[in-house]
Coordinates of C-alpha atoms in Angstrom, one line a residue:
V906 CA 11.0 -37.0 27.9
S907 CA 7.6 -37.8 26.0
F908 CA 6.3 -34.5 26.7
I909 CA 9.4 -32.5 25.1
I910 CA 9.3 -35.3 22.1
H911 CA 5.1 -34.1 21.8
M912 CA 5.9 -30.0 22.2
E913 CA 8.8 -30.4 19.4
K914 CA 6.0 -31.9 17.5
L915 CA 3.6 -29.4 17.8
R916 CA 5.7 -26.6 17.0
M917 CA 4.8 -24.0 14.7
K918 CA 6.6 -22.1 11.9
I919 CA 5.8 -18.5 11.9
L920 CA 7.2 -16.5 8.4
V921 CA 7.3 -12.5 9.1
E922 CA 8.0 -10.0 6.6
N923 CA 11.6 -8.6 7.6
K924 CA 10.4 -5.0 7.0
V925 CA 7.9 -4.6 9.9
P926 CA 9.9 -4.1 12.8
F927 CA 10.2 -4.7 16.3
L928 CA 9.5 -8.5 15.9
H929 CA 12.7 -9.6 15.7
G930 CA 13.6 -12.2 18.8
L931 CA 10.2 -12.0 20.5
L932 CA 8.5 -15.3 19.0
E933 CA 11.5 -17.8 19.0
E934 CA 10.4 -19.4 22.2
Y935 CA 7.3 -20.2 21.3
A936 CA 8.1 -20.9 17.4
D937 CA 10.5 -21.4 13.8
V938 CA 10.6 -18.1 12.8
D939 CA 11.8 -17.4 9.1
Y940 CA 12.5 -13.5 8.8
A941 CA 12.2 -13.1 4.9
H942 CA 11.9 -9.9 2.7
P943 CA 9.1 -8.9 0.5
D944 CA 10.4 -10.6 -2.5
E945 CA 11.4 -13.3 -0.8
I946 CA 8.0 -14.5 0.1
T947 CA 7.2 -17.2 -2.4
P948 CA 4.9 -20.5 -2.4
Q949 CA 7.6 -22.5 -1.7
R950 CA 8.5 -20.3 1.2
V951 CA 5.0 -20.0 2.5
R952 CA 4.5 -23.9 2.5
D953 CA 4.8 -25.2 5.5
V954 CA 4.5 -21.9 7.9
D955 CA 1.5 -22.2 10.3
A956 CA 1.0 -18.4 9.9
M957 CA 2.3 -15.5 8.6
I958 CA 2.4 -11.9 9.6
V959 CA 2.7 -9.4 6.5
R960 CA 2.8 -5.8 5.1
T961 CA 0.6 -4.6 2.1
R962 CA 3.6 -5.4 -0.3
T963 CA 2.5 -9.1 0.3
R964 CA -0.4 -10.5 -1.9
C965 CA -2.1 -13.2 0.0
D966 CA -4.7 -15.5 -2.5
A967 CA -3.7 -18.2 -4.3
S968 CA -1.2 -17.6 -6.1
L969 CA 0.8 -17.2 -3.0
L970 CA -1.3 -19.9 -0.2
D971 CA -2.7 -22.5 -2.1
G972 CA -0.8 -25.9 -1.0
S973 CA 0.4 -23.7 2.0
R974 CA -0.7 -25.4 5.7
C975 CA -1.3 -21.9 6.9
R976 CA -4.2 -21.1 8.7
F977 CA -3.5 -17.9 9.8
V978 CA -2.2 -13.9 8.3
A979 CA -1.7 -11.0 10.3
T980 CA -1.2 -7.7 8.6
A981 CA 0.8 -5.0 10.3
T982 CA -1.1 -2.5 8.7
I983 CA -4.7 -0.8 7.8
G984 CA -5.8 -2.3 4.9
T985 CA -6.8 -5.5 3.6
D986 CA -7.3 -4.8 -0.3
H987 CA -4.1 -6.9 -0.5
I988 CA -5.3 -9.8 0.8
D989 CA -7.9 -11.9 -0.7
L990 CA -10.6 -12.1 2.2
P991 CA -13.4 -14.1 0.8
W992 CA -10.5 -16.9 -0.4
C993 CA -9.0 -16.9 2.6
A994 CA -12.3 -17.7 4.5
A995 CA -13.7 -20.6 2.4
R996 CA -10.0 -22.3 3.7
G997 CA -10.4 -21.7 6.9
I998 CA -7.4 -18.7 6.8
A999 CA -8.3 -15.8 9.2
V1000 CA -7.0 -12.7 9.1
A1001 CA -6.3 -9.7 11.6
N1002 CA -5.5 -6.3 10.5
A1003 CA -4.4 -3.4 12.5
P1004 CA -7.0 -0.6 12.0
G1005 CA -6.1 3.0 13.7
C1006 CA -2.4 1.7 13.9
N1007 CA -1.0 5.1 12.1
A1008 CA -4.1 7.0 12.3
P1009 CA -2.1 10.1 14.0
A1010 CA 0.5 9.9 11.8
V1011 CA -1.6 10.2 8.5
A1012 CA -3.5 13.1 10.2
Q1013 CA 0.6 14.5 11.1
Y1014 CA 0.8 14.2 6.9
V1015 CA -2.0 15.9 6.1
F1016 CA -2.2 18.8 8.2
G1017 CA 2.4 19.2 7.9
T1018 CA 1.4 19.5 4.0
I1019 CA -1.5 21.8 4.0
A1020 CA 0.7 24.1 6.0
A1021 CA 3.5 23.8 2.9
L1022 CA 1.5 24.2 0.5
R1023 CA -0.7 27.3 2.2
P1024 CA 1.7 29.1 4.3
A1025 CA 0.3 32.2 3.2
L1026 CA -3.3 31.6 4.9
P1027 CA -4.4 31.3 8.3
M1028 CA -6.1 27.8 8.8
T1029 CA -9.1 29.6 9.8
A1030 CA -9.5 30.6 6.4
H1031 CA -9.8 26.9 5.6
T1032 CA -13.3 25.0 4.7
L1033 CA -12.0 20.6 4.8
A1034 CA -13.7 17.9 3.5
V1035 CA -13.3 15.1 4.5
I1036 CA -13.8 12.4 3.4
G1037 CA -14.1 8.7 4.8
V1038 CA -14.4 9.6 8.4
G1039 CA -12.8 6.1 10.6
H1040 CA -10.2 6.1 12.7
V1041 CA -7.7 8.4 10.5
G1042 CA -10.4 11.0 9.2
S1043 CA -11.9 11.4 12.8
I1044 CA -8.5 12.5 13.9
V1045 CA -8.3 14.8 10.8
A1046 CA -11.2 16.3 11.8
R1047 CA -10.2 17.0 15.5
W1048 CA -7.7 18.6 14.5
A1049 CA -9.0 20.7 11.9
R1050 CA -11.4 22.0 14.1
S1051 CA -9.1 22.9 16.7
L1052 CA -7.5 25.3 14.5
G1053 CA -10.3 26.9 13.8
M1054 CA -11.1 25.2 10.1
R1055 CA -14.9 24.4 8.6
V1056 CA -14.7 21.5 8.6
L1057 CA -17.1 19.2 6.0
L1058 CA -17.7 15.3 6.3
C1059 CA -18.6 13.0 3.8
D1060 CA -18.7 8.8 4.9
P1061 CA -22.4 7.5 3.5
P1062 CA -22.1 4.0 5.3
R1063 CA -21.7 6.2 8.8
S1064 CA -24.2 8.4 7.5
R1065 CA -27.2 5.6 6.7
A1066 CA -25.5 3.8 9.8
E1067 CA -26.2 6.6 12.4
G1068 CA -28.3 9.6 10.3
G1069 CA -28.0 13.1 11.9
T1070 CA -27.2 16.2 10.1
Q1071 CA -23.3 16.2 10.6
W1072 CA -22.5 14.9 6.9
C1073 CA -22.2 16.1 4.0
S1074 CA -22.2 14.6 0.2
L1075 CA -19.2 14.4 -2.5
A1076 CA -21.5 16.9 -4.1
D1077 CA -21.2 19.5 -1.1
A1078 CA -17.4 18.6 -1.0
A1079 CA -17.0 19.4 -4.6
R1080 CA -18.8 22.3 -4.0
E1081 CA -17.8 24.2 -1.0
A1082 CA -14.4 22.7 0.3
D1083 CA -10.7 24.6 -0.6
I1084 CA -8.9 21.1 0.8
I1085 CA -10.4 17.8 0.0
T1086 CA -8.7 14.8 2.1
F1087 CA -9.6 11.3 1.1
H1088 CA -9.4 8.9 4.0
T1089 CA -11.8 5.8 3.0
P1090 CA -10.4 2.4 2.2
L1091 CA -10.6 1.0 -1.3
T1092 CA -13.8 -1.6 -2.4
A1093 CA -14.6 -2.3 -6.2
E1094 CA -18.1 -3.0 -6.2
G1095 CA -20.9 -2.6 -4.2
P1096 CA -23.2 0.3 -3.4
D1097 CA -20.0 2.0 -0.9
R1098 CA -17.6 1.2 -3.9
T1099 CA -14.5 4.1 -3.8
L1100 CA -12.7 3.2 -7.1
H1101 CA -12.3 6.2 -8.5
L1102 CA -14.3 7.9 -5.7
A1103 CA -12.6 10.7 -6.7
S1104 CA -13.7 10.6 -10.4
E1105 CA -13.2 12.8 -14.1
E1106 CA -17.1 13.6 -13.7
W1107 CA -16.3 14.9 -9.8
M1108 CA -13.5 17.2 -10.4
L1109 CA -15.2 18.5 -13.6
S1110 CA -17.9 19.6 -10.9
L1111 CA -14.7 21.4 -8.4
K1112 CA -16.1 24.7 -8.0
R1113 CA -12.8 26.4 -5.3
K1114 CA -9.8 25.1 -7.1
P1115 CA -9.0 23.0 -4.1
L1116 CA -6.1 21.4 -2.8
V1117 CA -6.5 17.4 -3.3
I1118 CA -4.9 14.8 -0.4
N1119 CA -4.9 11.6 -1.1
A1120 CA -3.6 9.5 1.7
A1121 CA -5.7 6.8 1.6
R1122 CA -5.3 4.3 -1.0
G1123 CA -4.0 4.9 -4.6
P1124 CA -7.2 3.9 -7.4
V1125 CA -9.5 5.8 -4.8
V1126 CA -8.3 8.9 -6.8
D1127 CA -8.5 8.3 -10.5
N1128 CA -4.5 9.9 -11.2
A1129 CA -5.0 10.4 -15.3
A1130 CA -8.2 12.8 -14.9
L1131 CA -6.6 14.1 -11.9
V1132 CA -3.9 15.1 -14.0
R1133 CA -6.1 16.5 -16.8
A1134 CA -8.3 18.5 -13.6
L1135 CA -4.9 19.9 -12.4
D1136 CA -4.2 21.2 -16.6
R1137 CA -7.6 22.8 -16.5
G1138 CA -6.9 24.9 -13.6
L1139 CA -9.9 22.6 -11.4
V1140 CA -7.6 21.4 -8.8
G1141 CA -5.2 23.9 -7.6
D1142 CA -2.7 21.2 -5.9
A1143 CA -2.4 18.0 -5.2
A1144 CA -0.8 16.3 -2.6
I1145 CA -0.5 12.2 -3.9
D1146 CA 0.8 9.9 -1.3
C1147 CA -1.3 6.8 -2.4
W1148 CA -0.6 6.0 -6.1
E1149 CA -2.4 3.6 -8.4
G1150 CA -0.3 0.9 -9.7
E1151 CA 2.7 1.3 -7.4
P1152 CA 5.6 0.7 -7.2
H1153 CA 5.2 2.0 -10.9
I1154 CA 3.0 5.6 -10.6
S1155 CA 2.2 7.9 -13.1
H1156 CA 5.3 9.7 -14.1
A1157 CA 2.9 12.8 -15.5
L1158 CA 1.1 12.9 -12.7
L1159 CA 4.6 13.1 -10.0
E1160 CA 5.8 16.1 -12.0
R1161 CA 2.3 17.7 -11.6
A1162 CA 1.5 17.0 -7.7
A1163 CA 3.1 19.8 -5.3
V1164 CA 3.4 16.8 -3.1
A1165 CA 4.1 13.4 -4.1
T1166 CA 5.7 10.9 -1.4
P1167 CA 6.2 7.2 -1.9
H1168 CA 3.1 6.0 0.5
I1169 CA 4.6 7.4 3.6
A1170 CA 2.0 9.0 5.2
G1171 CA 2.0 7.2 8.1
Y1172 CA 5.2 6.0 8.5
S1173 CA 6.3 7.1 11.9
R1174 CA 7.6 5.3 14.7
E1175 CA 4.6 5.5 16.8
G1176 CA 2.4 4.0 14.3
K1177 CA 4.9 0.8 13.3
W1178 CA 5.3 0.1 17.0
R1179 CA 1.5 -0.3 17.4
A1180 CA 1.2 -1.8 14.2
S1181 CA 3.6 -4.7 14.8
Q1182 CA 2.3 -5.3 18.5
M1183 CA -1.5 -5.6 17.4
A1184 CA -0.4 -8.5 14.8
L1185 CA 1.7 -9.4 17.6
D1186 CA -1.6 -9.0 19.5
A1187 CA -3.6 -10.5 17.1
L1188 CA -1.1 -13.8 16.7
T1189 CA -0.8 -14.5 20.2
A1190 CA -4.3 -14.6 20.7
R1191 CA -5.2 -17.6 18.0
F1192 CA -2.4 -20.1 19.2
G1193 CA -2.9 -19.7 23.1
L1194 CA 0.5 -17.8 23.2
P1195 CA 1.4 -15.8 26.3
H1196 CA 1.3 -12.3 25.9
I1197 CA 4.1 -10.6 24.7
R1198 CA 4.9 -7.2 24.2
L1199 CA 7.1 -5.3 22.1
A1200 CA 10.0 -3.5 24.2
E1201 CA 10.1 -0.6 22.9
D1202 CA 7.4 2.0 25.2
A1203 CA 3.9 2.4 24.1
P1204 CA 3.4 5.3 21.8
L1205 CA 1.3 8.3 23.3
P1206 CA -2.1 8.6 22.4
A1207 CA -3.0 11.5 19.5
P1208 CA -3.5 15.0 20.8
D1209 CA -7.2 16.1 21.0
S1210 CA -6.0 19.5 19.6
V1211 CA -3.1 20.7 18.1
T1212 CA -1.4 24.4 16.6
A1213 CA -0.8 25.7 14.1
S1214 CA 3.0 26.4 14.3
A1215 CA 3.6 22.9 16.2
V1216 CA 2.0 21.3 12.6
A1217 CA 4.2 23.2 10.6
A1218 CA 7.1 22.2 12.7
S1219 CA 6.8 18.7 12.6
Y1220 CA 6.6 18.2 9.1
N1221 CA 7.6 19.0 6.2
P1222 CA 7.2 17.5 2.8
L1223 CA 8.4 19.3 0.6
L1224 CA 11.8 19.5 2.6
A1225 CA 13.0 15.6 1.1
D1226 CA 10.6 13.1 0.9
T1227 CA 9.0 15.0 -2.3
P1228 CA 12.6 16.0 -4.1
A1229 CA 13.5 12.5 -3.0
L1230 CA 10.9 10.8 -5.2
K1231 CA 10.8 12.9 -7.8
A1232 CA 14.0 12.8 -8.2
H1233 CA 14.1 8.8 -8.1
P1234 CA 10.5 7.3 -8.9
E1235 CA 12.3 4.0 -9.9
Q1236 CA 13.0 4.1 -6.0
F1237 CA 9.6 4.1 -5.1
E1238 CA 10.0 0.8 -3.3
Q1239 CA 13.5 2.0 -1.8
L1240 CA 12.7 5.0 -0.8
R1241 CA 9.8 3.5 1.4
N1242 CA 11.1 0.5 2.4
D1243 CA 13.9 2.1 3.9
Y1244 CA 12.2 5.9 5.6
S1245 CA 13.6 7.0 8.2
L1246 CA 10.7 6.8 10.6
R1247 CA 9.4 9.9 11.9
T1248 CA 7.8 11.5 15.2
E1249 CA 4.7 11.8 15.6
L1250 CA 3.1 15.1 16.8
H1251 CA 2.1 14.6 20.3

């Protein structure tokens, strides 16, 4: 009896954002679990939680967590720019993310976009610049080479750390690329600042009227400058999945973008599986719980190579996603939250 009473006192409380899939019912044996819509995650709601599993729409900073007993946040996303990492670290709140979870899905989005917007040209006709060669960029580069594309790699942090001759500069990309795709994190300060990395000055230097794709973070590309570059003919087409000011996006850019989607480039069923499993693994390791596996089958790894026909058949952003957002930009969040998860390219 005393042991049971002791365990009840130790029973933890976990808040799970209810838009994180596959987790319902898995943690109840070990904790009291509160599933909350993103709009319902308030300071009062989190005051007595020990841990949270969230997505990018839950801003984890002093305004939410000050006064809470929360000591662990797992985000089922690659990015962490919605979390005030220094503030959390100073207060002993550990943070875990899910690096690479949706990388194959984003690569599928990139090549589905290229196939949709450049159907008359073979893939071998393109020079592709990959800006940011991490989990996503590495798959994009690998698939591009398998399709016979000329590939330029731009990643200053990796270039400094690894050396070698395989790297190009942002200026090289502006001069030589027919397609430029961004896959960097968002950093506002420091030598590797990516806020408005695609700046107006950089767009003025573009030589080949490229297709510009942003499936990274909205502010990596200066949205107002991109509209002007499109109007001037400096950019041939724009494919925008990540926007400044989400969910209140630029209507001028929405009108001018050839592909416009509500931040769903990484929204595959497999990507969501990886993200949820990684968040669950981080939480159970942190609190010494048994390993828990999602009921869904684990996804296959990303292929090393793809074909142009398979890419085109697997996803076309012009069929449903772009028309839906252009027709109802005010429903950005709803379109994102209710998105039908697609199947990755295998």
